[in-house]
Amino acid sequence: MSKFRGSRRRHVQAAALAVTLVTASLALTACGGGGSGSGKASGPLKVWVRGAGDSQKAYQMVFDAYTKKTGVKVELFMTNTDFETKLNAAAAAHKLPDVVIDDGSQLGTFKKQGIITEVDKSKITGADQVSATAWKSVADDKGATYGVPFSAQASVLLIRSDWLKKVGMQAPTTWDQMEAVAKAFTTQDPDGNGKNDTYGLDVPGSTQRGYLSWYWSNFLYQAGGDFLTATGSGGFTSAIGSDQAVTAADYLKKLYCTDKAVQPGALNQVTSDTNKAFQTGVAGMYLTGPYAYATTDATAVKGKYDVVAPPAGPKGVGALAEGTTIYAMAGSSRSADFATLASYMVSPEAQTTGMTGVPTATIVRLPINTTVDAAKVHGDDPRWQVAQQVYDKNATYEPVSAPDWQTYRNDASETLNKLLSSCGDSKQALTSLDGTYQSLLKK
């Protein structure tokens, strides 16, 4: 999930920063020859990646293989919590890297800031092997391509199979069944310790980085709703006040406020907290991405949980789709090297390395290359087949090409957090949010 911190004051700061960055990028283009030049230059290719820990080892493996094939060295910089802050500072100082690898949800923001350049798909070897769904995730509202997809994922449901057996139930396939299982996990002592200390649903409800909106989007898509809808003429309209959105908010509110089936402290927790809650037996169901398999398998619940498709809502099965994107940065004189790097990173070789090179860091969650089978790469693990099927058939990307998309996500997260904390009126809350969205769109 992409990094976001926000408040009303930061909206103004972001607008000012956007002007600064556009000016910076134009100056960079003038000084560096621009991303549309020959792209031939000497020295290492400067690549910045949002990530940390074992992910750095995995990316280094990919880049080392690229260097061995092409002779082009890569100078890697990685950080996680303050990545965009450092990137903004680099833009203001006219020192952008050549390539950035970051969440796909940054597309609209980066494009508005003027720090990324359009990509010519015809220059990417293997572009025809990249799934059409993945390519759509890097297109702006007019269909222009602003990046190359590297990894994809879709939310799946991790559920304690031993708890299901204890309460005599099966994995849910509908919202009603999910609620019934959540209540049973909360009230029927599924871990058998004689204490009232288990909960049905694991929810990252913090407003930090827009976590709650990110999580709730699964229910929104299952209800048939959306945050924004494209007008078809290069713009968006707000959809957040729709009846479908209200239905999705009411469903989560009922689980939280009425059934009290959500883990304690949820509204202050981010995914590191919810990972721990599932892995230590606090909560029994967790909607999350397949990246959670590796870390969860390193805990005591390994072999005690199943992975299934998210339960169907009124519209059917739905899941949040996400991705990691390779961005060509404004002002770089290395357009040819960007094309060769991106071509290698979408290849079956690099995709496979990204999935298995470092088992604790699956930097490729689901392959965007259609010739690569995720389940086979992972030793015929059926959990990866579930994730691939959900992505292929049921997943929806957020409207990431909207300028400042993360502002919309953060506003939704703040609204939902207040709604759950007060157990208030969903219609009223989302009507107010719709007004906020419309004001943002007018700007």
XYZ file of C-alpha atoms in Angstrom:
443
model
C 0.000 0.000 0.000
C 1.251 3.451 -0.864
C 2.485 5.896 1.754
C 0.166 8.726 2.777
C -0.066 11.126 5.616
C -2.587 13.882 5.536
C -4.575 16.636 7.073
C -6.441 19.583 5.668
C -3.348 21.710 6.018
C -1.370 19.309 3.844
C -3.817 19.818 0.971
C -2.545 23.386 0.683
C 1.046 22.254 1.096
C 0.595 19.645 -1.602
C -0.731 22.215 -4.046
C 2.254 24.473 -3.427
C 4.625 21.539 -3.695
C 3.095 20.505 -7.004
C 3.978 23.888 -8.516
C 7.521 23.636 -7.169
C 7.971 20.149 -8.543
C 6.639 20.973 -11.984
C 9.103 23.850 -12.175
C 11.857 21.567 -10.942
C 11.070 18.883 -13.487
C 11.066 21.376 -16.338
C 14.460 22.632 -15.250
C 15.708 19.083 -14.999
C 14.522 18.300 -18.493
C 16.305 21.324 -19.847
C 19.520 20.430 -18.039
C 19.488 16.689 -18.538
C 18.359 16.395 -22.099
C 14.925 15.023 -21.234
C 13.482 11.537 -21.095
C 12.737 11.564 -24.814
C 16.351 11.797 -25.930
C 18.659 8.994 -27.014
C 18.924 7.794 -23.438
C 22.621 6.999 -23.794
C 24.735 7.994 -20.830
C 27.552 6.603 -18.760
C 27.703 5.686 -15.105
C 25.286 3.735 -12.934
C 21.554 3.953 -13.516
C 20.139 5.609 -10.413
C 17.126 3.636 -9.182
C 15.091 4.488 -6.089
C 12.751 1.881 -4.630
C 10.186 2.240 -1.879
C 10.883 -0.672 0.445
C 13.040 -1.960 3.250
C 14.394 -5.073 4.930
C 14.739 -8.225 2.871
C 13.118 -6.493 -0.109
C 16.430 -4.789 -0.752
C 18.113 -8.173 -1.152
C 15.441 -9.248 -3.605
C 15.688 -6.116 -5.724
C 19.481 -6.351 -5.691
C 19.233 -9.875 -7.096
C 17.070 -8.605 -9.952
C 19.370 -5.668 -10.676
C 22.526 -7.808 -10.508
C 21.047 -10.114 -13.139
C 20.135 -7.098 -15.280
C 23.699 -5.775 -15.006
C 25.096 -9.155 -15.983
C 22.933 -9.180 -19.125
C 23.421 -5.564 -20.180
C 26.594 -4.295 -18.524
C 24.623 -1.368 -17.078
C 25.227 -0.947 -13.371
C 22.428 0.056 -11.009
C 22.905 2.391 -8.064
C 20.120 1.383 -5.667
C 18.598 3.555 -2.967
C 15.798 2.188 -0.782
C 13.748 3.487 2.107
C 10.208 2.911 3.254
C 8.501 5.259 5.692
C 9.784 8.549 4.253
C 10.265 7.587 0.618
C 8.008 10.203 -0.975
C 9.387 12.901 1.324
C 12.911 12.180 0.098
C 11.694 12.021 -3.494
C 10.028 15.430 -3.194
C 13.226 16.859 -1.740
C 15.239 15.398 -4.622
C 12.866 16.994 -7.129
C 13.119 20.386 -5.456
C 16.932 20.074 -5.524
C 16.925 19.036 -9.205
C 18.421 15.659 -8.264
C 15.769 13.150 -9.239
C 16.934 9.575 -9.885
C 16.559 7.995 -13.332
C 14.007 5.417 -12.244
C 11.592 5.104 -9.341
C 9.842 1.892 -8.321
C 6.896 2.652 -6.072
C 3.248 1.825 -5.463
C 0.963 2.144 -8.464
C -1.270 4.440 -6.416
C 1.334 7.207 -6.814
C 0.671 7.590 -10.541
C -1.781 10.486 -10.381
C 0.272 12.369 -7.819
C 3.560 11.929 -9.655
C 1.987 12.948 -12.957
C 0.437 16.072 -11.468
C 3.779 16.997 -9.913
C 5.431 16.627 -13.312
C 8.169 14.294 -12.092
C 7.414 11.290 -14.333
C 7.365 10.969 -18.106
C 5.134 9.099 -20.515
C 6.332 5.625 -21.497
C 6.421 4.287 -25.049
C 5.173 0.709 -24.726
C 6.658 -0.172 -28.117
C 10.122 0.256 -26.577
C 9.443 -2.364 -23.878
C 10.425 -5.842 -24.989
C 7.810 -8.305 -23.774
C 5.098 -5.667 -23.438
C 2.697 -8.031 -25.209
C 3.188 -10.580 -22.407
C 2.085 -8.117 -19.715
C -1.572 -8.563 -18.785
C -4.045 -6.018 -20.114
C -5.313 -5.469 -16.564
C -1.826 -4.541 -15.384
C -1.320 -2.142 -18.290
C -4.577 -0.387 -17.432
C -3.215 0.287 -13.958
C -0.471 2.525 -15.388
C -2.682 4.466 -17.805
C -3.957 7.944 -17.041
C -7.555 9.030 -17.540
C -6.858 9.712 -21.235
C -5.208 6.344 -21.873
C -1.588 7.509 -21.956
C 0.954 5.167 -20.335
C 2.885 6.515 -17.346
C 4.896 3.584 -16.070
C 5.534 -0.112 -16.519
C 3.866 -2.596 -14.143
C 6.227 -4.877 -12.209
C 4.012 -6.642 -9.673
C 0.314 -7.085 -8.990
C -1.823 -8.376 -6.176
C -5.411 -8.717 -5.058
C -6.908 -9.028 -1.599
C -7.728 -12.536 -0.404
C -9.214 -13.798 2.859
C -6.920 -15.526 5.322
C -9.049 -17.540 7.766
C -8.208 -19.797 10.694
C -9.169 -23.292 9.543
C -8.737 -24.741 13.046
C -11.159 -22.147 14.435
C -13.699 -22.996 11.739
C -13.520 -26.633 12.784
C -13.967 -25.697 16.446
C -17.138 -23.673 15.785
C -18.465 -26.142 13.201
C -18.524 -23.739 10.265
C -17.045 -23.410 6.772
C -15.208 -20.552 5.115
C -17.730 -17.833 4.183
C -18.689 -17.125 0.590
C -21.207 -14.325 1.258
C -21.405 -11.264 3.489
C -24.026 -12.901 5.695
C -21.825 -15.956 6.167
C -18.819 -13.769 6.909
C -20.738 -11.955 9.614
C -21.892 -15.273 11.112
C -18.329 -16.608 11.211
C -17.035 -13.326 12.666
C -19.597 -13.507 15.480
C -18.791 -17.164 16.170
C -15.061 -16.461 16.319
C -15.795 -13.646 18.777
C -18.192 -15.459 21.109
C -17.482 -19.206 20.955
C -13.889 -19.406 22.256
C -12.449 -20.931 19.042
C -8.948 -21.252 20.508
C -10.301 -23.195 23.487
C -8.413 -21.286 26.175
C -11.553 -20.504 28.165
C -11.107 -16.760 27.761
C -13.108 -14.148 25.883
C -10.090 -12.952 23.900
C -10.716 -13.769 20.232
C -12.322 -11.720 17.481
C -13.714 -12.404 14.061
C -12.250 -9.722 11.849
C -8.796 -8.171 11.625
C -9.116 -4.531 10.459
C -6.332 -1.963 9.881
C -8.483 1.025 10.781
C -5.886 3.759 11.195
C -6.159 6.958 9.172
C -2.378 6.898 8.693
C -1.582 6.435 4.986
C -5.317 6.013 4.397
C -5.304 2.475 5.804
C -8.989 2.199 6.635
C -10.124 3.374 3.188
C -7.645 0.981 1.564
C -9.099 -1.909 3.557
C -12.749 -0.892 3.173
C -12.425 -0.633 -0.607
C -12.858 -4.415 -0.766
C -16.371 -4.073 0.656
C -17.023 -1.066 -1.579
C -16.272 -3.083 -4.713
C -18.263 -6.065 -3.410
C -21.244 -3.722 -3.040
C -20.784 -2.424 -6.587
C -19.551 1.020 -5.592
C -16.482 3.120 -6.300
C -14.696 6.230 -5.092
C -14.551 8.103 -8.405
C -15.725 7.314 -11.905
C -14.004 8.461 -15.093
C -16.037 10.773 -17.305
C -14.460 9.519 -20.513
C -13.268 13.006 -21.393
C -10.225 13.210 -19.204
C -11.821 13.757 -15.823
C -13.644 12.174 -12.896
C -16.876 12.509 -10.949
C -17.495 11.516 -7.341
C -19.234 8.197 -6.674
C -18.619 8.036 -2.940
C -22.135 9.137 -1.941
C -23.851 6.311 -3.820
C -26.257 3.819 -2.249
C -23.677 1.106 -2.910
C -21.052 2.982 -0.907
C -23.510 3.456 1.954
C -24.271 -0.281 1.913
C -20.550 -1.063 2.166
C -20.095 1.379 5.041
C -23.123 0.001 6.863
C -21.762 -3.537 6.582
C -18.426 -2.696 8.165
C -20.139 -0.528 10.768
C -22.372 -3.427 11.787
C -19.382 -5.736 12.242
C -17.630 -3.095 14.321
C -20.409 -1.387 16.271
C -23.197 -3.972 16.596
C -21.476 -7.348 16.434
C -18.291 -6.050 18.085
C -16.431 -8.668 16.070
C -13.383 -6.514 15.218
C -10.129 -6.723 17.185
C -9.571 -4.160 19.990
C -7.782 -0.971 18.998
C -8.531 -1.484 15.319
C -9.093 2.215 14.590
C -5.513 3.022 15.576
C -3.836 0.062 13.901
C -1.826 -0.214 10.689
C -0.980 -3.445 8.875
C 2.026 -4.269 11.029
C -0.403 -4.365 13.960
C -3.045 -6.398 12.141
C -0.454 -8.850 10.869
C 0.453 -9.498 14.481
C -3.192 -9.785 15.531
C -3.812 -12.563 13.017
C -0.499 -14.276 13.618
C -0.922 -14.369 17.406
C -4.508 -15.612 17.472
C -6.312 -12.389 18.327
C -8.396 -12.341 15.122
C -9.454 -15.172 12.842
C -10.176 -13.520 9.470
C -7.898 -11.134 7.616
C -8.509 -9.509 4.223
C -5.020 -8.775 2.933
C -2.641 -9.378 0.056
C -0.751 -12.587 -0.741
C 2.465 -10.975 0.486
C 1.209 -11.976 3.946
C 1.784 -15.675 3.270
C 5.530 -15.567 3.864
C 5.455 -13.648 7.134
C 2.453 -15.599 8.455
C 4.093 -18.921 7.639
C 6.985 -17.877 9.861
C 4.675 -17.832 12.905
C 2.787 -20.337 15.048
C -0.307 -20.194 12.819
C 1.452 -21.811 9.863
C -0.709 -24.678 8.642
C -3.656 -23.432 10.701
C -5.182 -21.064 8.155
C -6.701 -21.301 4.706
C -6.797 -18.780 1.875
C -10.083 -18.211 0.049
C -11.639 -15.613 -2.226
C -13.246 -12.651 -0.453
C -16.938 -13.268 0.319
C -19.439 -11.942 -2.200
C -21.393 -8.804 -1.441
C -24.537 -7.528 -3.191
C -22.592 -7.100 -6.457
C -20.650 -10.358 -6.119
C -17.024 -11.204 -5.338
C -14.785 -8.150 -5.386
C -11.281 -7.345 -4.257
C -8.850 -4.473 -4.217
C -6.177 -4.750 -6.908
C -2.808 -3.120 -6.350
C 0.546 -3.016 -8.052
C 4.134 -1.881 -8.073
C 5.100 0.380 -10.967
C 8.398 1.278 -12.630
C 8.377 5.037 -13.306
C 10.623 6.924 -15.759
C 11.627 10.143 -14.060
C 11.571 13.565 -15.670
C 14.913 15.004 -16.700
C 16.741 11.683 -16.954
C 18.986 11.196 -19.974
C 18.716 7.409 -19.606
C 15.521 6.621 -21.524
C 17.165 3.757 -23.424
C 18.417 2.218 -20.185
C 14.965 2.660 -18.643
C 13.500 0.656 -21.517
C 16.026 -2.164 -21.168
C 15.610 -2.268 -17.375
C 11.817 -2.318 -17.604
C 11.990 -4.955 -20.344
C 14.096 -7.163 -18.101
C 11.886 -6.613 -15.056
C 8.747 -7.804 -16.873
C 10.561 -10.877 -18.220
C 9.741 -14.354 -16.851
C 13.248 -14.549 -15.366
C 12.962 -11.364 -13.311
C 9.350 -12.043 -12.371
C 10.312 -15.462 -11.028
C 13.286 -14.050 -9.117
C 10.994 -11.430 -7.608
C 8.647 -14.150 -6.368
C 11.157 -16.646 -5.004
C 14.657 -15.122 -4.855
C 14.204 -14.084 -1.221
C 11.359 -16.130 0.327
C 10.707 -13.543 3.036
C 10.335 -10.721 0.506
C 8.076 -11.476 -2.447
C 8.644 -8.206 -4.306
C 6.601 -9.736 -7.135
C 3.383 -10.805 -5.440
C 1.548 -11.915 -8.563
C 3.338 -11.902 -11.914
C 2.218 -9.322 -14.441
C 3.728 -11.536 -17.152
C 0.964 -13.848 -18.379
C 3.416 -16.628 -19.246
C 4.347 -17.066 -15.575
C 2.199 -19.285 -13.323
C 2.363 -18.072 -9.722
C 1.223 -21.366 -8.192
C 3.812 -23.413 -10.114
C 6.585 -20.987 -9.258
C 5.664 -21.436 -5.587
C 5.776 -25.234 -5.732
C 2.134 -25.765 -6.728
C 0.941 -23.872 -3.641
C -2.854 -23.555 -4.101
C -2.945 -20.305 -2.135
C -1.223 -18.523 -5.010
C -3.734 -19.971 -7.454
C -6.533 -18.445 -5.364
C -4.809 -15.059 -5.399
C -4.224 -15.225 -9.160
C -7.829 -16.162 -9.867
C -9.160 -13.340 -7.694
C -6.898 -10.847 -9.475
C -7.813 -12.113 -12.944
C -11.584 -12.313 -12.384
C -12.670 -10.095 -9.518
C -10.148 -7.379 -8.720
C -10.546 -3.621 -9.199
C -7.850 -0.960 -9.043
C -8.543 2.248 -7.208
C -8.740 5.325 -9.509
C -5.000 5.871 -9.094
C -4.664 8.108 -12.147
C -6.758 10.807 -10.480
C -4.564 13.773 -9.559
C -3.688 13.561 -5.871
C -5.550 10.249 -5.515
C -4.052 9.759 -2.076
C -5.858 12.880 -0.868
C -9.164 11.223 -1.744
C -8.091 7.999 -0.054
C -7.061 9.821 3.080
C -10.294 11.809 3.239
C -12.261 8.567 2.937
C -10.194 6.988 5.685
C -10.790 9.902 8.060
C -14.526 9.830 7.330
C -14.792 6.081 7.906
C -12.708 6.218 11.068
C -15.002 8.884 12.541
C -18.062 6.922 11.420
C -16.935 3.737 13.180
C -15.682 5.491 16.307
C -19.049 7.221 16.756
C -21.190 4.434 15.231
C -22.864 7.237 13.333
C -24.986 7.573 10.187
C -23.304 6.146 7.079
C -25.453 8.069 4.614
C -24.765 11.356 6.314
C -21.023 10.677 6.555
C -20.647 9.712 2.907
C -22.817 12.578 1.695
C -20.418 14.929 3.443
C -17.452 13.090 1.925
C -19.075 13.371 -1.498
C -19.148 17.140 -1.060
C -15.437 17.095 -0.197
C -14.682 15.023 -3.288
C -16.643 17.380 -5.517
C -14.716 20.356 -4.147
C -11.430 18.605 -4.817
C -12.492 17.747 -8.360
C -13.338 21.372 -9.101
C -9.780 22.332 -8.168
